[in-house]
PDB file of C-alpha atoms in Angstrom:
ATOM      1  CA  ASP A   7     -10.985  -8.684  15.069  1.00 61.00           C
ATOM      2  CA  ALA A   8      -9.159  -6.762  12.367  1.00 71.00           C
ATOM      3  CA  ASP A   9      -8.043  -3.215  13.180  1.00 93.00           C
ATOM      4  CA  VAL A  10      -9.149  -2.031   9.726  1.00 96.00           C
ATOM      5  CA  THR A  11     -12.368  -3.598   8.474  1.00 96.00           C
ATOM      6  CA  GLN A  12     -13.765  -3.309   4.981  1.00 97.00           C
ATOM      7  CA  THR A  13     -17.255  -4.212   3.818  1.00 97.00           C
ATOM      8  CA  PRO A  14     -18.257  -5.820   1.589  1.00 97.00           C
ATOM      9  CA  ARG A  15     -15.310  -8.135   0.911  1.00 96.00           C
ATOM     10  CA  ASN A  16     -16.699  -9.091  -2.477  1.00 97.00           C
ATOM     11  CA  ARG A  17     -19.304  -7.419  -4.635  1.00 97.00           C
ATOM     12  CA  ILE A  18     -20.575  -8.013  -8.145  1.00 97.00           C
ATOM     13  CA  THR A  19     -22.665  -5.270  -9.689  1.00 96.00           C
ATOM     14  CA  LYS A  20     -23.848  -3.967 -13.022  1.00 97.00           C
ATOM     15  CA  THR A  21     -22.834  -0.959 -15.045  1.00 97.00           C
ATOM     16  CA  GLY A  22     -24.565   2.209 -13.876  1.00 97.00           C
ATOM     17  CA  LYS A  23     -25.283   1.050 -10.335  1.00 97.00           C
ATOM     18  CA  ARG A  24     -24.232   3.051  -7.299  1.00 96.00           C
ATOM     19  CA  ILE A  25     -21.834   1.227  -5.022  1.00 97.00           C
ATOM     20  CA  MET A  26     -20.504   2.088  -1.582  1.00 97.00           C
ATOM     21  CA  LEU A  27     -17.491   0.462   0.014  1.00 98.00           C
ATOM     22  CA  GLU A  28     -17.135   1.021   3.728  1.00 98.00           C
ATOM     23  CA  CYS A  29     -14.115   1.125   5.969  1.00 98.00           C
ATOM     24  CA  SER A  30     -13.964   1.285   9.730  1.00 97.00           C
ATOM     25  CA  GLN A  31     -10.944   1.252  12.019  1.00 97.00           C
ATOM     26  CA  THR A  32     -10.287   0.718  15.697  1.00 96.00           C
ATOM     27  CA  LYS A  33      -6.715   2.039  15.693  1.00 94.00           C
ATOM     28  CA  GLY A  34      -7.709   5.583  16.632  1.00 93.00           C
ATOM     29  CA  HIS A  35      -5.862   6.983  13.618  1.00 94.00           C
ATOM     30  CA  ASP A  36      -6.757  10.321  12.092  1.00 93.00           C
ATOM     31  CA  ARG A  37      -5.508   9.536   8.605  1.00 95.00           C
ATOM     32  CA  MET A  38      -7.459   7.257   6.274  1.00 96.00           C
ATOM     33  CA  TYR A  39      -6.877   6.337   2.646  1.00 96.00           C
ATOM     34  CA  TRP A  40      -8.532   4.505  -0.238  1.00 97.00           C
ATOM     35  CA  TYR A  41      -6.332   2.693  -2.766  1.00 96.00           C
ATOM     36  CA  ARG A  42      -7.191   0.745  -5.869  1.00 96.00           C
ATOM     37  CA  GLN A  43      -5.180  -2.238  -7.106  1.00 94.00           C
ATOM     38  CA  ASP A  44      -5.259  -3.637 -10.628  1.00 92.00           C
ATOM     39  CA  PRO A  45      -3.203  -6.642 -11.703  1.00 82.00           C
ATOM     40  CA  GLY A  46       0.356  -5.616 -12.468  1.00 76.00           C
ATOM     41  CA  LEU A  47      -0.201  -1.971 -11.567  1.00 80.00           C
ATOM     42  CA  GLY A  48       0.528  -1.879  -7.861  1.00 84.00           C
ATOM     43  CA  LEU A  49      -1.689   0.338  -5.704  1.00 90.00           C
ATOM     44  CA  ARG A  50      -2.972   3.726  -6.760  1.00 92.00           C
ATOM     45  CA  LEU A  51      -4.290   6.352  -4.358  1.00 93.00           C
ATOM     46  CA  ILE A  52      -7.910   7.401  -4.890  1.00 96.00           C
ATOM     47  CA  TYR A  53      -8.692   9.684  -1.935  1.00 96.00           C
ATOM     48  CA  TYR A  54      -7.339  10.413   1.505  1.00 96.00           C
ATOM     49  CA  SER A  55      -8.535  12.183   4.635  1.00 96.00           C
ATOM     50  CA  PHE A  56      -6.512  13.501   7.544  1.00 94.00           C
ATOM     51  CA  ASP A  57      -9.467  14.247   9.794  1.00 92.00           C
ATOM     52  CA  VAL A  58     -13.246  14.335   9.697  1.00 92.00           C
ATOM     53  CA  LYS A  59     -13.399  17.677   7.876  1.00 90.00           C
ATOM     54  CA  ASP A  60     -10.544  16.964   5.492  1.00 95.00           C
ATOM     55  CA  ILE A  61     -10.953  15.244   2.102  1.00 96.00           C
ATOM     56  CA  ASN A  62      -8.282  15.181  -0.607  1.00 95.00           C
ATOM     57  CA  LYS A  63      -8.076  13.731  -4.089  1.00 95.00           C
ATOM     58  CA  GLY A  64      -5.377  11.255  -4.925  1.00 93.00           C
ATOM     59  CA  GLU A  65      -3.942  10.076  -8.233  1.00 90.00           C
ATOM     60  CA  ILE A  66      -7.154   8.627  -9.682  1.00 94.00           C
ATOM     61  CA  SER A  67     -10.200  10.271  -8.074  1.00 95.00           C
ATOM     62  CA  ASP A  68     -12.356  10.627 -11.215  1.00 95.00           C
ATOM     63  CA  GLY A  69     -15.500   8.511 -10.954  1.00 95.00           C
ATOM     64  CA  TYR A  70     -15.213   8.182  -7.163  1.00 97.00           C
ATOM     65  CA  SER A  71     -16.355  10.122  -4.130  1.00 97.00           C
ATOM     66  CA  VAL A  72     -15.731   9.653  -0.418  1.00 97.00           C
ATOM     67  CA  SER A  73     -17.287  10.508   2.899  1.00 97.00           C
ATOM     68  CA  ARG A  74     -15.584  10.698   6.285  1.00 96.00           C
ATOM     69  CA  GLN A  75     -18.518  10.103   8.603  1.00 91.00           C
ATOM     70  CA  ALA A  76     -16.435   9.917  11.767  1.00 94.00           C
ATOM     71  CA  GLN A  77     -12.822   9.515  12.763  1.00 94.00           C
ATOM     72  CA  ALA A  78     -13.216   5.773  12.492  1.00 96.00           C
ATOM     73  CA  LYS A  79     -15.226   5.575   9.255  1.00 97.00           C
ATOM     74  CA  PHE A  80     -14.302   6.398   5.678  1.00 98.00           C
ATOM     75  CA  SER A  81     -16.483   5.256   2.785  1.00 98.00           C
ATOM     76  CA  LEU A  82     -15.815   5.170  -0.944  1.00 98.00           C
ATOM     77  CA  SER A  83     -18.643   5.559  -3.461  1.00 98.00           C
ATOM     78  CA  LEU A  84     -18.904   4.845  -7.143  1.00 96.00           C
ATOM     79  CA  GLU A  85     -21.878   6.906  -8.257  1.00 92.00           C
ATOM     80  CA  SER A  86     -22.320   5.063 -11.547  1.00 95.00           C
ATOM     81  CA  ALA A  87     -20.084   2.034 -11.761  1.00 96.00           C
ATOM     82  CA  ILE A  88     -18.367   1.130 -15.023  1.00 96.00           C
ATOM     83  CA  PRO A  89     -16.499  -2.069 -15.977  1.00 96.00           C
ATOM     84  CA  ASN A  90     -13.038  -0.500 -15.813  1.00 95.00           C
ATOM     85  CA  GLN A  91     -13.627   0.141 -12.102  1.00 97.00           C
ATOM     86  CA  THR A  92     -13.402  -3.588 -11.581  1.00 97.00           C
ATOM     87  CA  ALA A  93     -10.526  -3.886  -9.133  1.00 96.00           C
ATOM     88  CA  LEU A  94      -9.411  -4.698  -5.618  1.00 96.00           C
ATOM     89  CA  TYR A  95      -9.948  -1.758  -3.274  1.00 97.00           C
ATOM     90  CA  PHE A  96      -8.009  -1.222  -0.080  1.00 97.00           C
ATOM     91  CA  CYS A  97      -8.622   1.089   2.845  1.00 97.00           C
ATOM     92  CA  ALA A  98      -5.639   2.096   4.971  1.00 97.00           C
ATOM     93  CA  THR A  99      -4.960   4.178   8.054  1.00 96.00           C
ATOM     94  CA  SER A 100      -1.935   5.839   9.590  1.00 94.00           C
ATOM     95  CA  GLY A 101      -1.162   7.660  12.792  1.00 89.00           C
ATOM     96  CA  SER A 102      -0.285  11.339  12.879  1.00 81.00           C
ATOM     97  CA  ALA A 103       3.339  10.787  13.866  1.00 80.00           C
ATOM     98  CA  THR A 104       4.228   8.081  11.381  1.00 83.00           C
ATOM     99  CA  LEU A 105       4.241   7.227   7.679  1.00 86.00           C
ATOM    100  CA  GLU A 106       3.347   3.586   8.343  1.00 92.00           C
ATOM    101  CA  LEU A 107       0.125   2.435   6.696  1.00 94.00           C
ATOM    102  CA  PHE A 108      -2.197  -0.222   8.109  1.00 95.00           C
ATOM    103  CA  PHE A 109      -4.359  -1.881   5.479  1.00 96.00           C
ATOM    104  CA  GLY A 110      -7.699  -3.606   5.526  1.00 96.00           C
ATOM    105  CA  GLU A 111      -8.233  -6.962   3.846  1.00 95.00           C
ATOM    106  CA  GLY A 112      -9.593  -5.453   0.674  1.00 96.00           C
ATOM    107  CA  SER A 113     -12.892  -5.280  -1.195  1.00 97.00           C
ATOM    108  CA  ARG A 114     -13.041  -7.033  -4.535  1.00 96.00           C
ATOM    109  CA  LEU A 115     -15.443  -5.248  -6.865  1.00 97.00           C
ATOM    110  CA  THR A 116     -16.598  -6.611 -10.213  1.00 97.00           C
ATOM    111  CA  VAL A 117     -18.625  -4.392 -12.520  1.00 97.00           C
ATOM    112  CA  LEU A 118     -20.375  -6.250 -15.318  1.00 96.00           C
TER     113      LEU A 118
ATOM    114  CA  LEU B  29       7.842  13.130  -5.598  1.00 58.00           C
ATOM    115  CA  ALA B  30      10.584  10.517  -5.609  1.00 62.00           C
ATOM    116  CA  LYS B  31      10.052   7.889  -8.291  1.00 84.00           C
ATOM    117  CA  THR B  32      11.125   4.357  -7.412  1.00 91.00           C
ATOM    118  CA  THR B  33      12.344   1.579  -9.675  1.00 93.00           C
ATOM    119  CA  GLN B  34      12.404  -2.076  -8.629  1.00 95.00           C
ATOM    120  CA  PRO B  35      12.911  -5.337 -10.509  1.00 96.00           C
ATOM    121  CA  ILE B  36       9.590  -6.748 -11.657  1.00 94.00           C
ATOM    122  CA  SER B  37      10.303 -10.216 -10.314  1.00 96.00           C
ATOM    123  CA  MET B  38      12.887 -12.368  -8.550  1.00 97.00           C
ATOM    124  CA  ASP B  39      13.224 -16.089  -7.867  1.00 97.00           C
ATOM    125  CA  SER B  40      14.930 -17.759  -4.945  1.00 97.00           C
ATOM    126  CA  TYR B  41      15.126 -21.048  -3.087  1.00 97.00           C
ATOM    127  CA  GLU B  42      14.297 -21.762   0.498  1.00 97.00           C
ATOM    128  CA  GLY B  43      17.109 -20.965   2.900  1.00 97.00           C
ATOM    129  CA  GLN B  44      18.787 -18.414   0.668  1.00 97.00           C
ATOM    130  CA  GLU B  45      19.250 -14.733   1.411  1.00 97.00           C
ATOM    131  CA  VAL B  46      17.304 -12.451  -0.910  1.00 98.00           C
ATOM    132  CA  ASN B  47      18.250  -8.869  -1.661  1.00 98.00           C
ATOM    133  CA  ILE B  48      15.773  -6.606  -3.444  1.00 97.00           C
ATOM    134  CA  THR B  49      17.104  -3.249  -4.570  1.00 96.00           C
ATOM    135  CA  CYS B  50      15.057  -0.120  -5.102  1.00 95.00           C
ATOM    136  CA  SER B  51      16.382   2.836  -7.045  1.00 95.00           C
ATOM    137  CA  HIS B  52      15.230   6.337  -6.055  1.00 92.00           C
ATOM    138  CA  ASN B  53      17.595   8.797  -7.694  1.00 92.00           C
ATOM    139  CA  ASN B  54      15.615  11.929  -6.855  1.00 90.00           C
ATOM    140  CA  ILE B  55      15.011  11.202  -3.193  1.00 91.00           C
ATOM    141  CA  ALA B  56      14.516  14.366  -1.156  1.00 91.00           C
ATOM    142  CA  THR B  57      16.363  15.263   2.026  1.00 92.00           C
ATOM    143  CA  ASN B  58      13.374  14.598   4.285  1.00 91.00           C
ATOM    144  CA  ASP B  59      12.194  11.406   2.582  1.00 92.00           C
ATOM    145  CA  TYR B  60      12.075   8.099   4.424  1.00 93.00           C
ATOM    146  CA  ILE B  61      12.318   4.718   2.711  1.00 94.00           C
ATOM    147  CA  THR B  62       9.660   2.175   3.616  1.00 95.00           C
ATOM    148  CA  TRP B  63       9.136  -1.397   2.449  1.00 96.00           C
ATOM    149  CA  TYR B  64       5.852  -3.311   2.422  1.00 97.00           C
ATOM    150  CA  GLN B  65       5.019  -6.968   1.787  1.00 97.00           C
ATOM    151  CA  GLN B  66       1.794  -8.059   0.117  1.00 96.00           C
ATOM    152  CA  PHE B  67       0.377 -11.575  -0.119  1.00 94.00           C
ATOM    153  CA  PRO B  68      -2.295 -12.378  -2.739  1.00 88.00           C
ATOM    154  CA  SER B  69      -5.702 -10.917  -1.904  1.00 84.00           C
ATOM    155  CA  GLN B  70      -4.401  -9.222   1.234  1.00 91.00           C
ATOM    156  CA  GLY B  71      -3.473  -5.644   2.013  1.00 93.00           C
ATOM    157  CA  PRO B  72       0.210  -4.676   2.112  1.00 94.00           C
ATOM    158  CA  ARG B  73       1.964  -5.050   5.444  1.00 96.00           C
ATOM    159  CA  PHE B  74       4.744  -2.803   6.750  1.00 95.00           C
ATOM    160  CA  ILE B  75       8.132  -4.530   6.924  1.00 96.00           C
ATOM    161  CA  ILE B  76      10.768  -1.927   7.659  1.00 96.00           C
ATOM    162  CA  GLN B  77      11.572   1.764   7.397  1.00 95.00           C
ATOM    163  CA  GLY B  78      14.822   3.692   7.346  1.00 95.00           C
ATOM    164  CA  TYR B  79      16.460   7.003   6.588  1.00 95.00           C
ATOM    165  CA  LYS B  80      20.162   6.155   6.238  1.00 92.00           C
ATOM    166  CA  THR B  81      22.762   3.434   6.848  1.00 91.00           C
ATOM    167  CA  LYS B  82      21.319   0.175   8.123  1.00 95.00           C
ATOM    168  CA  VAL B  83      18.139  -0.790   9.916  1.00 95.00           C
ATOM    169  CA  THR B  84      17.377  -4.289  11.140  1.00 95.00           C
ATOM    170  CA  ASN B  85      14.328  -5.843  12.727  1.00 95.00           C
ATOM    171  CA  GLU B  86      13.139  -9.376  13.359  1.00 93.00           C
ATOM    172  CA  VAL B  87      11.996  -9.773   9.757  1.00 92.00           C
ATOM    173  CA  ALA B  88      14.484  -7.992   7.511  1.00 96.00           C
ATOM    174  CA  SER B  89      17.359  -5.575   7.116  1.00 97.00           C
ATOM    175  CA  LEU B  90      17.392  -2.378   5.123  1.00 97.00           C
ATOM    176  CA  PHE B  91      20.645  -1.065   3.699  1.00 97.00           C
ATOM    177  CA  ILE B  92      20.848   2.542   2.546  1.00 97.00           C
ATOM    178  CA  PRO B  93      24.098   3.921   1.075  1.00 96.00           C
ATOM    179  CA  ALA B  94      25.386   7.356   1.948  1.00 95.00           C
ATOM    180  CA  ASP B  95      23.942   9.006  -1.186  1.00 95.00           C
ATOM    181  CA  ARG B  96      20.506   7.457  -0.430  1.00 95.00           C
ATOM    182  CA  LYS B  97      19.783   7.051  -4.149  1.00 95.00           C
ATOM    183  CA  SER B  98      19.002   3.397  -3.662  1.00 95.00           C
ATOM    184  CA  SER B  99      18.108   0.972  -0.903  1.00 96.00           C
ATOM    185  CA  THR B 100      18.257  -2.789  -0.497  1.00 97.00           C
ATOM    186  CA  LEU B 101      15.798  -4.929   1.407  1.00 98.00           C
ATOM    187  CA  SER B 102      17.500  -8.071   2.672  1.00 98.00           C
ATOM    188  CA  LEU B 103      15.489 -11.132   3.681  1.00 97.00           C
ATOM    189  CA  PRO B 104      17.633 -13.730   5.452  1.00 94.00           C
ATOM    190  CA  ARG B 105      17.000 -17.416   4.824  1.00 93.00           C
ATOM    191  CA  VAL B 106      13.711 -17.101   2.953  1.00 97.00           C
ATOM    192  CA  SER B 107      10.978 -19.699   3.212  1.00 96.00           C
ATOM    193  CA  LEU B 108       8.036 -20.515   0.951  1.00 96.00           C
ATOM    194  CA  SER B 109       5.895 -18.164   3.032  1.00 95.00           C
ATOM    195  CA  ASP B 110       8.032 -15.222   1.913  1.00 96.00           C
ATOM    196  CA  THR B 111       6.590 -15.548  -1.591  1.00 97.00           C
ATOM    197  CA  ALA B 112       4.899 -12.175  -2.026  1.00 97.00           C
ATOM    198  CA  VAL B 113       5.121  -8.790  -3.724  1.00 96.00           C
ATOM    199  CA  TYR B 114       7.480  -6.293  -2.090  1.00 97.00           C
ATOM    200  CA  TYR B 115       7.007  -2.548  -2.474  1.00 96.00           C
ATOM    201  CA  CYS B 116       9.466   0.253  -1.872  1.00 95.00           C
ATOM    202  CA  LEU B 117       8.032   3.675  -0.963  1.00 93.00           C
ATOM    203  CA  VAL B 118       9.929   6.930  -0.639  1.00 92.00           C
ATOM    204  CA  ALA B 119       8.132   9.808   1.066  1.00 89.00           C
ATOM    205  CA  SER B 120       8.315  12.435   3.775  1.00 85.00           C
ATOM    206  CA  ARG B 121       4.651  13.387   3.903  1.00 86.00           C
ATOM    207  CA  PRO B 122       1.530  11.316   4.549  1.00 84.00           C
ATOM    208  CA  ASP B 123      -0.125  12.642   1.370  1.00 83.00           C
ATOM    209  CA  LYS B 124       2.714  11.305  -0.787  1.00 84.00           C
ATOM    210  CA  LEU B 125       2.477   7.589   0.032  1.00 85.00           C
ATOM    211  CA  ILE B 126       2.582   6.350  -3.548  1.00 83.00           C
ATOM    212  CA  PHE B 127       3.145   2.691  -4.364  1.00 85.00           C
ATOM    213  CA  GLY B 128       5.021   1.506  -7.444  1.00 83.00           C
ATOM    214  CA  THR B 129       4.456  -1.835  -9.147  1.00 85.00           C
ATOM    215  CA  GLY B 130       6.631  -3.737  -6.672  1.00 93.00           C
ATOM    216  CA  THR B 131       8.844  -6.827  -6.974  1.00 96.00           C
ATOM    217  CA  ARG B 132       7.232 -10.235  -7.139  1.00 96.00           C
ATOM    218  CA  LEU B 133       9.377 -12.686  -5.171  1.00 97.00           C
ATOM    219  CA  GLN B 134       8.859 -16.384  -5.803  1.00 97.00           C
ATOM    220  CA  VAL B 135      10.517 -18.807  -3.375  1.00 97.00           C
ATOM    221  CA  PHE B 136      10.949 -22.399  -4.526  1.00 97.00           C
ATOM    222  CA  PRO B 137      11.454 -25.482  -2.356  1.00 96.00           C
TER     223      PRO B 137
END
């Protein structure tokens, strides 16, 4: 089983719908991140959390919200999806004594 | 925040050594240099990390000159399975893990 699991892996939705992407990890890490990847643009940081009570905005947080339900769970929500949020979304974790990121397999979201 | 510059793409043939250079002119004293590999439709995977001089592991070597304004990821004897995008990150804090656009390496038979 993967250490960092994302669900769903693929989702097609319509403009205006609310979408939640979920991430769970078994690595015991405190730090969790959500990144977005668009073709040719690398990965951009949306939100990050260093513990259950800590939520921080990244480079591109507008239009997104997150919830850290437990140490092992970090979800990303699009309250009202729009087509330019079509992208590949990655969850990542890291331990407190390292800068190494461990990524999930990604969630491909298409907004029509 | 140290900005990184990498070549957009590189081509190589199987069995050759590949060197990918990353420029980071405004690297800070406490920053570490980390390289990731990403295959299509997969999350990036950590390859190697260093602070100065040379670091080697079972996958790659990382060369960092004394001024630390650049770094070179060296992949010995690449194979087709090394075709991927390679990212260089420069950071000292976990809230500054910013990815650039990376270098797309294509390995030919």
